[in-house]
Protein backbone atom coordinates (compact mmCIF):
# COMPACT_ATOMS: atom_id res chain seq x y z
CA MET A 1 28.12 -29.02 9.11
CA VAL A 2 25.98 -28.59 6.03
CA LYS A 3 25.83 -31.69 3.82
CA LEU A 4 27.06 -30.94 0.32
CA PRO A 5 26.86 -32.72 -3.05
CA VAL A 6 30.17 -33.46 -4.79
CA SER A 7 29.54 -32.85 -8.51
CA ASP A 8 31.38 -29.99 -10.18
CA LYS A 9 29.05 -29.76 -13.19
CA LYS A 10 27.36 -26.43 -13.80
CA SER A 11 25.53 -24.56 -16.58
CA SER A 12 25.66 -23.49 -19.59
CA TYR A 13 27.09 -23.40 -23.14
CA GLY A 14 26.31 -20.86 -25.81
CA MET A 15 23.93 -17.99 -25.34
CA LYS A 16 22.54 -17.44 -21.87
CA PRO A 17 18.74 -17.39 -21.68
CA HIS A 18 16.89 -14.08 -21.95
CA ILE A 19 13.16 -13.92 -21.25
CA LYS A 20 10.74 -11.13 -20.44
CA LYS A 21 11.13 -9.54 -17.00
CA ALA A 22 8.30 -10.94 -14.89
CA TYR A 23 7.38 -13.35 -12.10
CA TYR A 24 7.51 -17.03 -13.03
CA PRO A 25 6.90 -20.34 -11.25
CA ALA A 26 10.21 -22.19 -10.94
CA LYS A 27 11.36 -25.63 -9.85
CA LEU A 28 14.60 -26.27 -7.98
CA LEU A 29 16.64 -28.73 -10.06
CA SER A 30 19.90 -28.99 -8.14
CA VAL A 31 22.11 -27.51 -5.44
CA GLU A 32 25.86 -27.72 -5.97
CA PRO A 33 28.93 -26.05 -4.46
CA PHE A 34 30.93 -23.68 -6.66
CA LYS A 35 34.01 -25.71 -7.65
CA ASP A 36 36.79 -25.68 -10.20
CA LYS A 37 37.29 -28.43 -12.79
CA ALA A 38 39.49 -30.37 -10.35
CA GLY A 39 36.66 -30.51 -7.83
CA ASN A 40 38.15 -27.99 -5.41
CA LEU A 41 35.94 -25.39 -3.76
CA LYS A 42 36.35 -21.97 -5.34
CA GLU A 43 36.38 -19.03 -2.96
CA GLY A 44 34.18 -16.05 -3.74
CA LYS A 45 34.56 -12.52 -2.46
CA TYR A 46 33.14 -13.38 0.96
CA GLY A 47 33.57 -17.16 1.15
CA HIS A 48 32.11 -20.30 -0.42
CA GLN A 49 28.94 -20.40 -2.50
CA LEU A 50 26.22 -22.84 -3.45
CA ILE A 51 24.60 -22.73 -6.87
CA PHE A 52 20.82 -23.23 -6.81
CA GLN A 53 19.66 -24.20 -10.31
CA PHE A 54 16.05 -23.35 -11.19
CA ALA A 55 13.96 -24.36 -14.20
CA ILE A 56 11.67 -21.50 -15.24
CA PHE A 57 8.10 -22.28 -16.26
CA LYS A 58 5.42 -20.41 -18.16
CA PRO A 59 2.58 -19.46 -15.79
CA ASN A 60 -1.01 -20.29 -16.58
CA PRO A 61 -2.63 -16.87 -17.28
CA GLU A 62 -5.66 -17.72 -15.14
CA THR A 63 -4.14 -19.55 -12.16
CA ASN A 64 -0.40 -18.68 -12.31
CA ALA A 65 0.34 -22.40 -11.97
CA PRO A 66 3.25 -23.67 -14.08
CA SER A 67 1.97 -24.85 -17.47
CA GLU A 68 5.10 -25.68 -19.50
CA PRO A 69 8.86 -24.99 -19.41
CA MET A 70 10.06 -21.68 -20.82
CA ILE A 71 12.45 -22.28 -23.74
CA TYR A 72 15.12 -20.35 -25.65
CA ASN A 73 17.54 -20.86 -28.54
CA THR A 74 20.97 -21.88 -27.31
CA GLU A 75 22.82 -20.29 -30.24
CA GLU A 76 22.01 -17.21 -32.29
CA GLY A 77 20.24 -18.23 -35.49
CA SER A 78 19.78 -21.79 -34.25
CA ASP A 79 16.45 -23.61 -34.10
CA ILE A 80 17.63 -25.78 -31.20
CA GLU A 81 15.40 -24.99 -28.22
CA THR A 82 16.41 -25.60 -24.62
CA PRO A 83 14.52 -25.15 -21.33
CA VAL A 84 15.33 -21.92 -19.52
CA ILE A 85 17.45 -22.74 -16.47
CA ILE A 86 18.79 -19.91 -14.32
CA SER A 87 21.12 -20.27 -11.36
CA LYS A 88 21.10 -18.37 -8.08
CA TRP A 89 24.46 -18.06 -6.29
CA VAL A 90 24.32 -17.84 -2.49
CA TYR A 91 27.04 -17.93 0.18
CA TYR A 92 26.84 -20.81 2.65
CA GLU A 93 30.17 -20.07 4.38
CA TYR A 94 31.73 -16.71 5.18
CA LYS A 95 35.45 -16.26 5.43
CA SER A 96 36.23 -15.40 9.05
CA ASN A 97 38.54 -12.51 9.89
CA LYS A 98 38.57 -13.18 13.60
CA GLU A 99 41.72 -14.51 15.20
CA GLY A 100 41.44 -17.88 16.91
CA GLN A 101 38.36 -18.95 14.91
CA PRO A 102 38.08 -21.42 12.01
CA GLU A 103 38.89 -20.01 8.58
CA PHE A 104 35.23 -20.24 7.54
CA GLN A 105 32.00 -19.89 9.49
CA THR A 106 28.48 -20.86 8.48
CA ALA A 107 26.32 -18.31 6.70
CA ILE A 108 23.17 -20.16 7.76
CA THR A 109 22.07 -17.72 10.44
CA PRO A 110 18.54 -16.40 11.12
CA ASN A 111 18.65 -13.40 8.76
CA SER A 112 21.09 -14.48 6.03
CA ALA A 113 20.31 -14.72 2.32
CA ILE A 114 20.72 -18.50 2.21
CA THR A 115 18.42 -18.96 5.20
CA LYS A 116 15.74 -16.84 3.53
CA LEU A 117 16.09 -18.90 0.35
CA LEU A 118 15.88 -22.23 2.20
CA LYS A 119 12.81 -21.05 4.13
CA THR A 120 11.19 -20.04 0.85
CA LEU A 121 11.86 -23.57 -0.39
CA GLY A 122 10.11 -25.03 2.66
CA TRP A 123 12.70 -25.23 5.44
CA THR A 124 11.89 -24.28 9.02
CA PHE A 125 14.93 -22.65 10.60
CA SER A 126 16.51 -24.52 13.51
CA ALA A 127 19.94 -24.04 15.01
CA ASP A 128 19.80 -27.50 16.63
CA GLY A 129 20.79 -29.56 13.61
CA ASP A 130 22.19 -29.58 10.08
CA VAL A 131 20.28 -28.80 6.91
CA ASP A 132 20.83 -30.49 3.56
CA PRO A 133 19.84 -28.09 0.73
CA GLU A 134 19.43 -31.03 -1.65
CA ASP A 135 16.39 -32.11 0.38
CA PHE A 136 14.49 -29.28 -1.34
CA VAL A 137 15.27 -30.29 -4.93
CA GLY A 138 11.94 -30.59 -6.76
CA ASN A 139 10.23 -27.90 -4.68
CA TRP A 140 8.42 -25.00 -6.35
CA VAL A 141 8.92 -21.28 -5.82
CA GLU A 142 8.07 -18.05 -7.62
CA VAL A 143 11.04 -16.15 -9.02
CA ASP A 144 11.37 -12.52 -10.02
CA VAL A 145 13.32 -12.60 -13.30
CA GLY A 146 15.20 -9.46 -14.27
CA ASP A 147 17.90 -8.45 -16.76
CA TYR A 148 21.65 -8.07 -16.62
CA GLU A 149 24.28 -7.41 -19.27
CA TYR A 150 27.54 -9.22 -20.05
CA LYS A 151 30.13 -9.15 -22.82
CA ASP A 152 30.61 -12.08 -25.18
CA ASP A 153 33.97 -13.30 -26.49
CA GLU A 154 33.99 -10.54 -29.10
CA GLY A 155 33.23 -7.78 -26.62
CA ASN A 156 29.60 -7.33 -27.64
CA LEU A 157 27.20 -6.35 -24.88
CA ILE A 158 24.55 -9.05 -24.44
CA LYS A 159 21.40 -8.94 -22.32
CA ALA A 160 20.45 -12.05 -20.35
CA SER A 161 18.10 -13.03 -17.52
CA THR A 162 18.92 -13.33 -13.84
CA ILE A 163 16.92 -14.17 -10.72
CA SER A 164 16.33 -10.95 -8.78
CA GLY A 165 14.27 -12.54 -6.03
CA VAL A 166 12.83 -15.85 -4.85
CA HIS A 167 9.41 -16.06 -3.18
CA GLU A 168 7.10 -18.75 -1.86
CA TYR A 169 4.95 -20.49 -4.44
CA GLU A 170 1.32 -19.71 -3.57
CA GLY A 171 -0.41 -21.09 -6.67
CA PRO A 172 -2.55 -24.21 -6.98
CA LYS A 173 -1.14 -27.72 -6.79
CA VAL A 174 1.22 -28.42 -9.66
CA SER A 175 -0.05 -31.04 -12.10
CA ASP A 176 1.82 -34.36 -12.25
CA LYS A 177 1.43 -34.24 -16.05
CA ILE A 178 3.56 -31.13 -16.51
CA LYS A 179 6.64 -31.68 -18.69
CA ASP A 180 9.72 -32.33 -16.58
CA VAL A 181 13.06 -30.52 -16.92
CA LYS A 182 16.42 -32.11 -16.12
CA LYS A 183 19.26 -30.19 -14.54
CA SER A 184 21.93 -28.75 -16.80
CA GLU A 185 24.92 -31.07 -17.19
CA ASN A 186 27.23 -28.73 -19.11
CA LYS A 187 30.75 -28.39 -17.74
CA LYS A 188 31.24 -24.69 -18.34
CA VAL A 189 30.32 -22.59 -15.32
CA SER A 190 27.74 -19.89 -15.92
CA LYS A 191 28.60 -16.77 -13.95
CA GLN A 192 25.50 -14.82 -14.88
CA VAL A 193 24.51 -13.82 -11.35
CA LYS A 194 28.03 -13.55 -10.03
CA HIS A 195 28.99 -11.01 -12.69
CA SER A 196 25.70 -9.18 -12.99
CA SER A 197 25.80 -5.42 -12.58
CA LEU A 198 24.19 -3.88 -9.52
CA SER A 199 20.98 -1.96 -9.87
CA GLU A 200 21.23 1.77 -9.19
CA ASP A 201 19.04 1.36 -6.11
CA ASN A 202 21.23 -1.39 -4.61
CA ALA A 203 24.40 0.57 -5.38
CA LYS A 204 23.04 3.50 -3.36
CA LYS A 205 22.08 1.20 -0.48
CA ILE A 206 25.56 -0.36 -0.46
CA ALA A 207 27.18 3.09 -0.29
CA GLU A 208 24.91 4.02 2.63
CA PHE A 209 25.71 0.85 4.58
CA LYS A 210 29.46 1.28 3.99
CA ASP A 211 29.16 4.81 5.35
CA LEU A 212 27.39 3.49 8.46
CA ASN A 213 30.20 0.97 8.90
CA LYS A 214 32.86 3.70 8.68
CA LYS A 215 30.99 5.70 11.33
CA GLY A 216 30.92 2.69 13.65
CA LEU A 217 27.14 2.32 13.43
CA LEU A 218 27.30 -1.06 11.65
CA THR A 219 29.66 -3.91 12.51
CA ASN A 220 31.97 -5.49 9.94
CA GLU A 221 30.00 -8.74 10.19
CA GLY A 222 26.73 -6.85 9.67
CA LEU A 223 28.17 -5.09 6.62
CA LYS A 224 29.36 -8.42 5.19
CA GLN A 225 25.88 -9.93 5.43
CA VAL A 226 24.22 -6.82 3.94
CA LEU A 227 26.63 -6.77 0.99
CA GLU A 228 26.18 -10.49 0.37
CA GLN A 229 22.41 -10.08 0.13
CA LEU A 230 22.46 -6.95 -2.04
CA GLU A 231 25.17 -8.18 -4.41
CA ASN A 232 23.43 -11.51 -5.03
């Protein structure tokens, strides 16, 4: 079984961060299961999710090494600046639809989205033992930051940033003097990735894979894994 932390604290109040679409160095701040306020696991479309919280840093223009935390204003018109922290939601358990099997089965298989993320963070895949995602807190990666849109409480369409992809950090050694960022401790859950709209390209791919499934050329389990990766 995968070891899991128990905190139900997430991110973030006020305006969600919006920065320029680009590649940025990022540091993993925390890994927490998606829970409700009572501490119970919340079930997503395909099963249970982990929330990987990343601090986004400004890259050095010459070396691409992280130089300082990216910041944004937490409220419109406010001069209060906060480090940019963006979460990546990934399934760690799929809901099983096979009779006679446990209700949930691990998503940590050779080609799954969570396995690819953990390998990017430094894990070497092995089916012989458990993996604790919190072991990789503090590790550096490079993230592809894109845009998504959501509606605020008044129905206004707002643009915010989301993590489109996570890649291995290949820059120089990160300086010990770089300003540190603490994980977000706000109680309100940010659903920025969970509710982000699909890109046109991914929507087309999803339609194609669903068609293959209907024709019997792709198994239900294969379709589930494809959808999980494209929708996150």
